[in-house]
Coordinates of C-alpha atoms in Angstrom, one line a residue:
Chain A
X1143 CA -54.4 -34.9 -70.6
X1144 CA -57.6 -32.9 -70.6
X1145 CA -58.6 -29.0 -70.7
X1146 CA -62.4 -28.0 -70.0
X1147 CA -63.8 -24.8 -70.1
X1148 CA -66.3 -24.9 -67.2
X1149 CA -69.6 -22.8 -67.9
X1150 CA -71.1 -22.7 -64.3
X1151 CA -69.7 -23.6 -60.5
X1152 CA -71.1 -27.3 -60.7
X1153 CA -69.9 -28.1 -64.0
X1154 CA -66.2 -26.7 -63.0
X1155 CA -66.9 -29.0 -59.0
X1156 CA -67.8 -31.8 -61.4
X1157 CA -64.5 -31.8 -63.2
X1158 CA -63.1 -31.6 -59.7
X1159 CA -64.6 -34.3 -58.0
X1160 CA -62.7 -36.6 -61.2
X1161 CA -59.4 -35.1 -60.4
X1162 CA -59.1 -32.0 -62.4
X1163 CA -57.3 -29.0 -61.1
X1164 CA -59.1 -25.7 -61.8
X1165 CA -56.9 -22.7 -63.7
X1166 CA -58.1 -19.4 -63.6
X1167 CA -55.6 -16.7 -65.3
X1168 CA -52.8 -19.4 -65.3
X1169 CA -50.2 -16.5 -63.8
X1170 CA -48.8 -19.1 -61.5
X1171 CA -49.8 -22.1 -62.9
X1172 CA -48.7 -22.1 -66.4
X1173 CA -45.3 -19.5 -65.2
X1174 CA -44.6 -22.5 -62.6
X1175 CA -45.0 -24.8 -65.3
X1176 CA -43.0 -23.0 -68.0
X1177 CA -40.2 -22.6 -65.2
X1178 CA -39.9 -26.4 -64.3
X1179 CA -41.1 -25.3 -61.1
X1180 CA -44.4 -28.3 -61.3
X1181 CA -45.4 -29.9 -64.5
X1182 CA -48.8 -28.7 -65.5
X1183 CA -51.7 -31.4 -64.1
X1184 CA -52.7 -33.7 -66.2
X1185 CA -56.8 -32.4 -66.2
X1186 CA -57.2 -29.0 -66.0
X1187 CA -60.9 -27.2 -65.6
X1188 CA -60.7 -23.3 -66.9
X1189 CA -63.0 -21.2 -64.4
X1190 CA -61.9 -17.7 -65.9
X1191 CA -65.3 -17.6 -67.2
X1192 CA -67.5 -18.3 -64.3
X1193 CA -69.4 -14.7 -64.3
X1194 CA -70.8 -15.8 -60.8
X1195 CA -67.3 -15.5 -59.3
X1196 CA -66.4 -12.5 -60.3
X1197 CA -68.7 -10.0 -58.5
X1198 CA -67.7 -7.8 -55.4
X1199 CA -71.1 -7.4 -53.4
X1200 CA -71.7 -5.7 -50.4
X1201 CA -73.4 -8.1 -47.6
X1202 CA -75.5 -7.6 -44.5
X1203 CA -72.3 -8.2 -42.8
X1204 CA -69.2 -7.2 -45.0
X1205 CA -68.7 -7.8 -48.3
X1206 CA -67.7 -10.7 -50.4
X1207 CA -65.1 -10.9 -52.8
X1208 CA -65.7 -13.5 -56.0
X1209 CA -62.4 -15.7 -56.4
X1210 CA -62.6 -14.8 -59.5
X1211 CA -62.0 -10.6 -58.8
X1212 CA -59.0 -9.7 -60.7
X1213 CA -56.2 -7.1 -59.0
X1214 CA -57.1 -4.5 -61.5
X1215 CA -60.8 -4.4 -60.5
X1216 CA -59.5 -4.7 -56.4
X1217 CA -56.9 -2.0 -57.1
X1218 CA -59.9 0.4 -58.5
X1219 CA -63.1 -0.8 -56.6
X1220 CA -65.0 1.7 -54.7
X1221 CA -65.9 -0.2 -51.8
X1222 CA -62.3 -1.9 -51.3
X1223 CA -60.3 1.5 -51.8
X1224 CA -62.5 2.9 -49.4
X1225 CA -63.1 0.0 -46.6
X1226 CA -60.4 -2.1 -47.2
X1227 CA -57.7 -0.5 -48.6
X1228 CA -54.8 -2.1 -47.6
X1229 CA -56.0 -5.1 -50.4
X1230 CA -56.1 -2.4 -53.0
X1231 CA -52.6 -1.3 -52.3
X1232 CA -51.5 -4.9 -52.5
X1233 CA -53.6 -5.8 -55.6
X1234 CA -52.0 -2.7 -57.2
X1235 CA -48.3 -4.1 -56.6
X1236 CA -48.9 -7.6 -57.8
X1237 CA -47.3 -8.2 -61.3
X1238 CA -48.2 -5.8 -64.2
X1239 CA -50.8 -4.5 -65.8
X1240 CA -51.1 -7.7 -67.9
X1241 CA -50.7 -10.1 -64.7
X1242 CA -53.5 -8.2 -63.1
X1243 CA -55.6 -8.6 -65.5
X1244 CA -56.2 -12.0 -65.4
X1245 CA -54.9 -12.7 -62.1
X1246 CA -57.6 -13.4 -59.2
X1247 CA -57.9 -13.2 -55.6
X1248 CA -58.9 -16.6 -55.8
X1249 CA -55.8 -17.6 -57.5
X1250 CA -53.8 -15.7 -55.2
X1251 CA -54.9 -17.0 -52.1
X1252 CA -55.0 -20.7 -52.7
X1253 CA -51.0 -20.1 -54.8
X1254 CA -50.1 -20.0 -50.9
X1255 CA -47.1 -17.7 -51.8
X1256 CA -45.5 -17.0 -48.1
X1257 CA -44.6 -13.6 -50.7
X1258 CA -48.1 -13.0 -51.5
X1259 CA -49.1 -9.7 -51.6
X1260 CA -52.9 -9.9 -50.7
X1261 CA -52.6 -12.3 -47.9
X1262 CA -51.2 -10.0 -45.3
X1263 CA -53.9 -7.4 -46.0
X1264 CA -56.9 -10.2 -45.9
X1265 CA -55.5 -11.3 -42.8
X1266 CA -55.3 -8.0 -40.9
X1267 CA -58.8 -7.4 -42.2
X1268 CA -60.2 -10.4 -41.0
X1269 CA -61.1 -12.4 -44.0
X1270 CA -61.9 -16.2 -44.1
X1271 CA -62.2 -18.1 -47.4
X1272 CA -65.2 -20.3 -48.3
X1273 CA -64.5 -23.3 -50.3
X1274 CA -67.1 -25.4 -52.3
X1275 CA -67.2 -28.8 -53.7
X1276 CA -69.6 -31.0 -55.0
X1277 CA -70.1 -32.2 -51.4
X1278 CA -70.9 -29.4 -49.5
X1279 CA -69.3 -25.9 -48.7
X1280 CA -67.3 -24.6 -45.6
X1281 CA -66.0 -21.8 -44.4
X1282 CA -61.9 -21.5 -43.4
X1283 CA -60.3 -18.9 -41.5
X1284 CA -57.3 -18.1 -43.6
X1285 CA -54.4 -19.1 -40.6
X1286 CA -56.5 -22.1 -41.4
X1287 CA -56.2 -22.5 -44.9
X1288 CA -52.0 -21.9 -45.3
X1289 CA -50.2 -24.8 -44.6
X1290 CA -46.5 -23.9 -45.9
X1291 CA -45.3 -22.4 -49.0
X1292 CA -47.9 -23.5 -51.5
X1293 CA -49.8 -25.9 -49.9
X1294 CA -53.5 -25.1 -48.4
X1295 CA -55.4 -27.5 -46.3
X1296 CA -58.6 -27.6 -49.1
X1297 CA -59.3 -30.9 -50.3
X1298 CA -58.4 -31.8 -53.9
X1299 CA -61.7 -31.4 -54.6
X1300 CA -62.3 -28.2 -53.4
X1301 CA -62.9 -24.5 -55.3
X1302 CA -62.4 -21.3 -53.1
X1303 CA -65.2 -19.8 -54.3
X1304 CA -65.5 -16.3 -52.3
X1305 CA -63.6 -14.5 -49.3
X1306 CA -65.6 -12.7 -46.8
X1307 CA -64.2 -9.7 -45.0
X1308 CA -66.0 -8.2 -41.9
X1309 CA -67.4 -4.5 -41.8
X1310 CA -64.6 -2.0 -41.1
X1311 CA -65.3 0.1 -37.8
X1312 CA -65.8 3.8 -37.6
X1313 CA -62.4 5.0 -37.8
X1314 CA -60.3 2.9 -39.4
X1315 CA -57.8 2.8 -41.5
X1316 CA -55.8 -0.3 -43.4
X1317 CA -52.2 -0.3 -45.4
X1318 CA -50.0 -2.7 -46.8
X1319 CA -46.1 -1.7 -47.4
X1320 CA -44.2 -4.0 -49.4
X1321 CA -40.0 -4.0 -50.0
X1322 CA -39.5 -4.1 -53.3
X1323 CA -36.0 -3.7 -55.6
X1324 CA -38.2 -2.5 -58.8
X1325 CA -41.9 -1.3 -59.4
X1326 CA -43.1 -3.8 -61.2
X1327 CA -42.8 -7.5 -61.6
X1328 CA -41.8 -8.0 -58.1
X1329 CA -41.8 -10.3 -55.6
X1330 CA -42.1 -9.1 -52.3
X1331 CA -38.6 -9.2 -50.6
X1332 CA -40.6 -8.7 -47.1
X1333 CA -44.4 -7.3 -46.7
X1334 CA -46.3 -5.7 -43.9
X1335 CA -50.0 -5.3 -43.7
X1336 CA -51.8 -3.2 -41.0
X1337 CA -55.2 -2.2 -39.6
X1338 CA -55.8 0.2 -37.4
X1339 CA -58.9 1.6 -35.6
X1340 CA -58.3 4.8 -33.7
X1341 CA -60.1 5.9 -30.4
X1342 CA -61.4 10.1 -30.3
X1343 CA -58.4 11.0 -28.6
X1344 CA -56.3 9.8 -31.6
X1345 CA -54.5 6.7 -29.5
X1346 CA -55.0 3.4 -30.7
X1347 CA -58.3 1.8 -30.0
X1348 CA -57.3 -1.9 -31.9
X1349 CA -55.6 -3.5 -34.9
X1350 CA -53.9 -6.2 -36.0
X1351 CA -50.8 -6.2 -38.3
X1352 CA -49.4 -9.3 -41.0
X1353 CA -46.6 -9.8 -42.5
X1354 CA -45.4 -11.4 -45.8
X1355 CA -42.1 -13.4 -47.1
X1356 CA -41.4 -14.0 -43.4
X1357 CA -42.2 -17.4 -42.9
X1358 CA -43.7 -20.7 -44.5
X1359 CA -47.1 -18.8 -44.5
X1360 CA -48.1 -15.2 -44.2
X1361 CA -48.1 -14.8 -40.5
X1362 CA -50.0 -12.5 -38.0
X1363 CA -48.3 -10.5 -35.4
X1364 CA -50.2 -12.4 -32.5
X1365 CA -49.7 -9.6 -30.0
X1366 CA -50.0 -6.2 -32.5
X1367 CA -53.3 -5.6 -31.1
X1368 CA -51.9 -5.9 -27.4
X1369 CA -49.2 -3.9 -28.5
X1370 CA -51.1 -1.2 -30.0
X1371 CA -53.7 -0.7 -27.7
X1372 CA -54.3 2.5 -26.1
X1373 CA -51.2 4.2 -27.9
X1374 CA -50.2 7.3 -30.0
X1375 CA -49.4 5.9 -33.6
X1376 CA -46.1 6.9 -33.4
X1377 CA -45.0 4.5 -30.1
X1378 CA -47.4 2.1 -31.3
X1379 CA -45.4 1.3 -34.7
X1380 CA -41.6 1.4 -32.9
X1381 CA -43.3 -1.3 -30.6
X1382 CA -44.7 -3.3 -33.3
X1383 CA -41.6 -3.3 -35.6
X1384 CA -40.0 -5.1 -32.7
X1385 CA -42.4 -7.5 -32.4
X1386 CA -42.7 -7.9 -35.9
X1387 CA -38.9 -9.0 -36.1
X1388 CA -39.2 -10.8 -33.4
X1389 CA -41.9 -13.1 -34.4
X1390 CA -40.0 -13.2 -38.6
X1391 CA -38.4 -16.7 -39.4
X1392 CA -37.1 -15.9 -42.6
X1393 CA -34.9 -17.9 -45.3
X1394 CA -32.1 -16.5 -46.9
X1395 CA -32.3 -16.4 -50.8
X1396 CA -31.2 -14.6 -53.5
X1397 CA -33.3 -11.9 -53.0
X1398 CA -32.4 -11.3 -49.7
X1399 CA -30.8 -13.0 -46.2
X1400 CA -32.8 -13.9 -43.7
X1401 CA -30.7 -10.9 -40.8
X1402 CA -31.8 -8.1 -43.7
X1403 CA -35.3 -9.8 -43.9
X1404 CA -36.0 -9.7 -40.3
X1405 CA -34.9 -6.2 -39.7
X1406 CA -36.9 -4.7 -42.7
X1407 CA -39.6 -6.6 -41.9
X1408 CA -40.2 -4.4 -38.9
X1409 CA -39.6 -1.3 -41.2
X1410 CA -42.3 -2.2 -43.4
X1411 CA -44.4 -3.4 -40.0
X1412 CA -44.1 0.5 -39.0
X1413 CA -44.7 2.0 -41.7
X1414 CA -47.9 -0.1 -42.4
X1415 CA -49.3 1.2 -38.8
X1416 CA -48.0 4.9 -39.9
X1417 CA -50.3 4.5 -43.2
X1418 CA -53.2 2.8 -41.8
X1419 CA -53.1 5.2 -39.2
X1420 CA -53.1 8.2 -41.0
X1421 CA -55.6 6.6 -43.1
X1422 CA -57.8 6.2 -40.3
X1423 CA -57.6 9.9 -39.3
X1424 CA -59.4 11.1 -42.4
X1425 CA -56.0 11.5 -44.7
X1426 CA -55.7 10.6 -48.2
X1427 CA -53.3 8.6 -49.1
X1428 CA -53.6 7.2 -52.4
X1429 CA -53.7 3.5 -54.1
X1430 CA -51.1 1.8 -53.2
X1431 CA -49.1 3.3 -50.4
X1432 CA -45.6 2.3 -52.3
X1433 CA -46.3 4.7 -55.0
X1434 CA -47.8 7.7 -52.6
X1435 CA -45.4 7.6 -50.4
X1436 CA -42.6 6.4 -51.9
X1437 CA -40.4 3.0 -53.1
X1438 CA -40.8 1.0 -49.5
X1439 CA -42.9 4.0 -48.8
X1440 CA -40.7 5.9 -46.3
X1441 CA -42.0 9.4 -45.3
Chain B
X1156 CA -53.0 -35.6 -77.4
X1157 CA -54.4 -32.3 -79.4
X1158 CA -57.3 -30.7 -79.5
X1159 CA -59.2 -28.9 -82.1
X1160 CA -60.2 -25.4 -81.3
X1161 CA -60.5 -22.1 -83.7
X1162 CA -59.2 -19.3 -82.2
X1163 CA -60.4 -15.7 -83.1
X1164 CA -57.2 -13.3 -84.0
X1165 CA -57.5 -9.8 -85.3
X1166 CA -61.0 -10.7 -86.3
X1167 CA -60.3 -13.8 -88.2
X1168 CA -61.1 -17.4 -86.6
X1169 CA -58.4 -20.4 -87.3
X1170 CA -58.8 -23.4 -86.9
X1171 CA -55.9 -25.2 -85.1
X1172 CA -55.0 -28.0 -83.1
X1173 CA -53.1 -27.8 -80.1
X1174 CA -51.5 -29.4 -77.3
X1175 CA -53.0 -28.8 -73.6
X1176 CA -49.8 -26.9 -72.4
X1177 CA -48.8 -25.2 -75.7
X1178 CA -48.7 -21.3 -74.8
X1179 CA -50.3 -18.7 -77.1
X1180 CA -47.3 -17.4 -78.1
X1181 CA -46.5 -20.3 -80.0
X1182 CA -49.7 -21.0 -81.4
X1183 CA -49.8 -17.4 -82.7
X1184 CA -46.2 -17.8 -84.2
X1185 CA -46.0 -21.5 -85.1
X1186 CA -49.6 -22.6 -86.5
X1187 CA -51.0 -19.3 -87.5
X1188 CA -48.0 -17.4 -89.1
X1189 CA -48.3 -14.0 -87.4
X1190 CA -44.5 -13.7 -86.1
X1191 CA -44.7 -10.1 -85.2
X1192 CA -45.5 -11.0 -81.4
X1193 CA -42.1 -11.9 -80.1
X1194 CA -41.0 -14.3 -77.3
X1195 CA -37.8 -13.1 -74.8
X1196 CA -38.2 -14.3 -71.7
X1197 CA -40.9 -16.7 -71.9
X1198 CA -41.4 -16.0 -68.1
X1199 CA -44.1 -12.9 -67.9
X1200 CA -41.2 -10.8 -67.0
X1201 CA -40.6 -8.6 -70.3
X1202 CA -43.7 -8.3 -72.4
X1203 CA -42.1 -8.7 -76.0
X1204 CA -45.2 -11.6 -76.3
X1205 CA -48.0 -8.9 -75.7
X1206 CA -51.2 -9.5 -77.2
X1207 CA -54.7 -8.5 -76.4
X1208 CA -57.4 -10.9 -74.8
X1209 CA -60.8 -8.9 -75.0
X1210 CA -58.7 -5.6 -75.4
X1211 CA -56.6 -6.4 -71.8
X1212 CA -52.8 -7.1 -72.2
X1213 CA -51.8 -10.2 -71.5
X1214 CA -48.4 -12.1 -71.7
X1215 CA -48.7 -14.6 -74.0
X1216 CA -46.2 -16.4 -73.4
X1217 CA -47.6 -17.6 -69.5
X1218 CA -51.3 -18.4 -71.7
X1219 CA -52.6 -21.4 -72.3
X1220 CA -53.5 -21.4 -76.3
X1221 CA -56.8 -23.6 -75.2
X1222 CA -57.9 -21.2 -72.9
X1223 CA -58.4 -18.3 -75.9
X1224 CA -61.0 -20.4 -77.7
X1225 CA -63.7 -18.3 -77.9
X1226 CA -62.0 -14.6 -76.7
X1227 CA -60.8 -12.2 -79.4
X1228 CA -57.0 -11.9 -79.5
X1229 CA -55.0 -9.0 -80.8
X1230 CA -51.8 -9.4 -82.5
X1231 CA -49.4 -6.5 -83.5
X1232 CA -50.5 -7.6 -87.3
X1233 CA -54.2 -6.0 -85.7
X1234 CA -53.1 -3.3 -84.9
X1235 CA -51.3 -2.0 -87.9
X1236 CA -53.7 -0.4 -90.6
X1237 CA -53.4 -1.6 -94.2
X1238 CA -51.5 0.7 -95.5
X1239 CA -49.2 3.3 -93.4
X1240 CA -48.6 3.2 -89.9
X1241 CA -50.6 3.3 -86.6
X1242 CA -50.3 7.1 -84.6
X1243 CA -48.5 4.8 -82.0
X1244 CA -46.0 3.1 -84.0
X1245 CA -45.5 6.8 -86.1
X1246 CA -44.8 8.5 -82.5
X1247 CA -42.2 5.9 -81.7
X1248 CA -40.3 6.3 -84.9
X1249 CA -40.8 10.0 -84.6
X1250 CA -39.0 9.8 -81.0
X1251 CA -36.7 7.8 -81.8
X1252 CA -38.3 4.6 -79.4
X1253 CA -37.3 2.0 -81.8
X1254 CA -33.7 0.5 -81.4
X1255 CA -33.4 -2.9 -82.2
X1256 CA -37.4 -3.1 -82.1
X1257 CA -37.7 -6.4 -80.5
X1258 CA -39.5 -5.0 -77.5
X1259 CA -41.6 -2.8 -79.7
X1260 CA -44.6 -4.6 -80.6
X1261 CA -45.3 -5.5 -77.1
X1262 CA -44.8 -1.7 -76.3
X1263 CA -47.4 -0.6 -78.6
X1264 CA -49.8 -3.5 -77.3
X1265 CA -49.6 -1.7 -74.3
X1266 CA -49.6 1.3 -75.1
X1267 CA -53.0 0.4 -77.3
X1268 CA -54.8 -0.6 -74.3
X1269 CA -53.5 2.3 -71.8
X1270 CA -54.6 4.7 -74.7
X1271 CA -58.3 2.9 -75.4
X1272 CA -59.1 3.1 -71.5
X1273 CA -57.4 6.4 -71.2
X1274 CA -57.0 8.3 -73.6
X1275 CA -55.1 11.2 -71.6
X1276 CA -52.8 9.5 -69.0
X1277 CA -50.7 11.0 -66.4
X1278 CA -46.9 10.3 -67.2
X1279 CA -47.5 8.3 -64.3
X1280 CA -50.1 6.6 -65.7
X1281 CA -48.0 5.9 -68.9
X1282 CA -45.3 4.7 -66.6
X1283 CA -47.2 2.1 -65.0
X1284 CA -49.3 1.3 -68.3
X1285 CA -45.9 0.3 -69.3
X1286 CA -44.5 -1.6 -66.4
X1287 CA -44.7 -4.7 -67.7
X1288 CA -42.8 -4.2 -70.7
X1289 CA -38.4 -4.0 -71.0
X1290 CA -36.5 -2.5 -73.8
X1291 CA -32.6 -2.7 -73.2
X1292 CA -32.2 0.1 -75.8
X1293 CA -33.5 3.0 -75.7
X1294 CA -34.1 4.0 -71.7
X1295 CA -37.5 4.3 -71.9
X1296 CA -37.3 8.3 -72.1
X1297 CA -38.0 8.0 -75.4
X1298 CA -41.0 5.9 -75.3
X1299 CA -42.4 7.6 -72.9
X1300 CA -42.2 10.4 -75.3
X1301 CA -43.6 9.0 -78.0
X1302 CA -47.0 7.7 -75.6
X1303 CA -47.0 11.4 -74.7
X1304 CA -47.2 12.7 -78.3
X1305 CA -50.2 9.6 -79.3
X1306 CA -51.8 10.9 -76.5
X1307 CA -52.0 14.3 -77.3
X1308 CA -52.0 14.1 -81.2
X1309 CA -55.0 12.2 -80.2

């Protein structure tokens, strides 16, 4: 057994390359260990403190998000409630005040959750994650990078250090819509993230839309785009909540079975569109959808 | 295997040694005799194990004791003046938010940091300050009452 606090990126890839396992705010880690669910690793590295990794930073093309970015700064960040807002409307459902404290997007992501609640949004927005290790560094597109539920194709050895999201085109709008029983301390039951860029007539010019808890790993509507194209809102979300169901494969737990899962899956699917949408148009709809619209966020 | 550290609670540093997986919780409780933070679900569900890591509330319960060293925790016991009673913990009583009071010192952890970032919150706000803390008790109507009347005594 052995815990380091890491004071920079190669001491923390060091204690990597040996075997160690890297904790950050320990929200799944240390819960999953408490629960039986896997027994904590036998090396740990702390990178909670890695300053470097915790920035937000606008880039000549897009932005880049530090692993180490908590939910409570995504939920409140200028440039993500603006640009990408369907990642502040999911960062503001994950957990509790005290679980977005310390958890990261970097923690988040490589959890590989298929409940996740950031991983439909990064996905509709186009975000890839870049991984570091004492080696070298890459870059991995994020339908890449989830490989079933919990598991990631990154090497042992390798830190997510950053995700990179693409600059949002004039007129767009983003949402994520999650099912949930109770407002806080949730788990998705199903999840739908949507982006949307509208055309000057008001029809759909492109988008794509996610889902979550519908499947091994979140999963892309592959044809939402398609689907979308050169369409009111309105027709545009009846067609993708079909296609959403369509493409769902989900389990049947105790939460939910997999028939209610695949129907409200499209529910949330629409109502993500309606939001991002709307959101594209110029209206305000405040941080996260779930609370400004409503529970499931219903009209 | 253990491992010496000194961990820095309510402004006092002890010296301790603990196991890589032991939680906070129990560090606080067990090695350094300040019982007030409680533990129910030891899950991150029901924040009776509230404490404050560089003034954010965490769950102590789902945090590793090792990873503290060096951050300034707030117990309950740091909150509390020396004599008499904090305006948050005289509101609750006031209001009548203290049934069997096991939730309670997690509440007012919460309600310490809502209040130090935002001193005039939204009963929205308050609600969601609070949304990672369960009391069986009272129905909540009551604490939310008592966060009101800190706020505004303030």
């Amino acid at each position: 057994m052995s815990f380091a606090i890491a004071g920079s990126l190669d001491e923390a890839l060091a204690a990597l390359a040996v075997g160690a396992r890297p904790i950050a705010g320990g929200t799944d880690l240390v819960v999953g260990a408490r629960q039986g669910k896997a027994p904590l690793p036998a090396s740990l590295v702390a990178i909670d403190r890695l300053d470097e990794l915790a920035h937000i930073e606008s880039r000549d093309r897009g932005i880049r998000i530090g692993a180490m970015v908590t939910h409570s700064q995504l939920m409140i960040d200028q440039m993500i409630v603006s640009g990408y807002t369907a990642l502040a409307d999911a960062a503001a459902l994950v957990g509790s005040p005290s679980t977005r404290n310390i958890g990261t997007l970097g923690g988040n992501v490589m959890n590989a959750s298929p409940a996740m609640d950031t991983g439909a949004p990064l996905m509709v927005l186009g975000a890839v994650a870049q991984l570091r290790s004492a080696r070298g560094s890459r870059t991995v597109e994020l339908s890449d990078l989830w490989t079933g539920p919990g598991q990631t194709s990154a090497e042992t050895e390798e830190l997510c250090v950053a995700i990179d999201l693409p600059p949002r085109p004039a007129r767009s709008g983003s949402a994520y819509v999650r099912l949930e029983y109770r407002r806080a301390m949730e788990i998705a039951i199903v999840g739908a993230a949507a982006s949307v860029t509208l055309a000057d007539d008001g029809t759909i010019l492109g988008g794509a839309v996610a889902l979550s808890a519908v499947a091994p790993t979140i999963i892309e509507v592959d044809d939402a785009g398609a689907l979308m194209t050169g369409h009111l809102p309105d027709a545009a979300a009846a067609a993708v909540a079909t296609a959403a169901s369509d493409v769902a494969r989900p389990i049947s737990d105790l939460r939910a079975s997999d028939t209610y899962r695949r129907h409200t899956v499209g529910v949330m699917a629409a109502r993500a569109v309606d939001a991002a949408a709307r959101r594209a148009a110029g209206e305000e709809i405040g941080v996260p959808v779930n609370r400004a619209i409503g529970v499931g966020a219903s009209r | 295997m253990t491992e010496p550290i000194t961990l820095t609670v309510n402004g006092l540093d002890y010296p301790v040694d603990v196991d890589m997986g032991r939680n906070l919780l129990s560090v606080l409780r067990t090695e350094i005799g300040l019982t007030g933070t409680k533990e129910g679900c030891d899950d991150s569900e029901c924040g009776a194990c509230m404490v404050l890591l560089d003034d954010q509330p965490v769950n102590s319960c789902s945090y590793l004791a090792l990873q503290a060293e060096g951050k300034s925790v707030t117990t309950i016991e740091g909150v509390m003046p020396a004599d008499g009673l904090h305006a948050i913990q005289r509101s609750l009583l006031e209001e009548g938010g203290v049934q069997c009071g096991f939730c309670t010192p997690g509440i007012i952890m919460s309600t310490r940091a809502l209040l130090d970032g935002n001193p005039s919150p939204s009963e929205e706000e308050i609600r969601i300050g609070l949304s990672g803390n369960l009391c069986r008790c009272t129905g909540y109507a009551k604490i939310l009452a008592a966060v009101i009347r800190t706020a505004s005594d303030n």
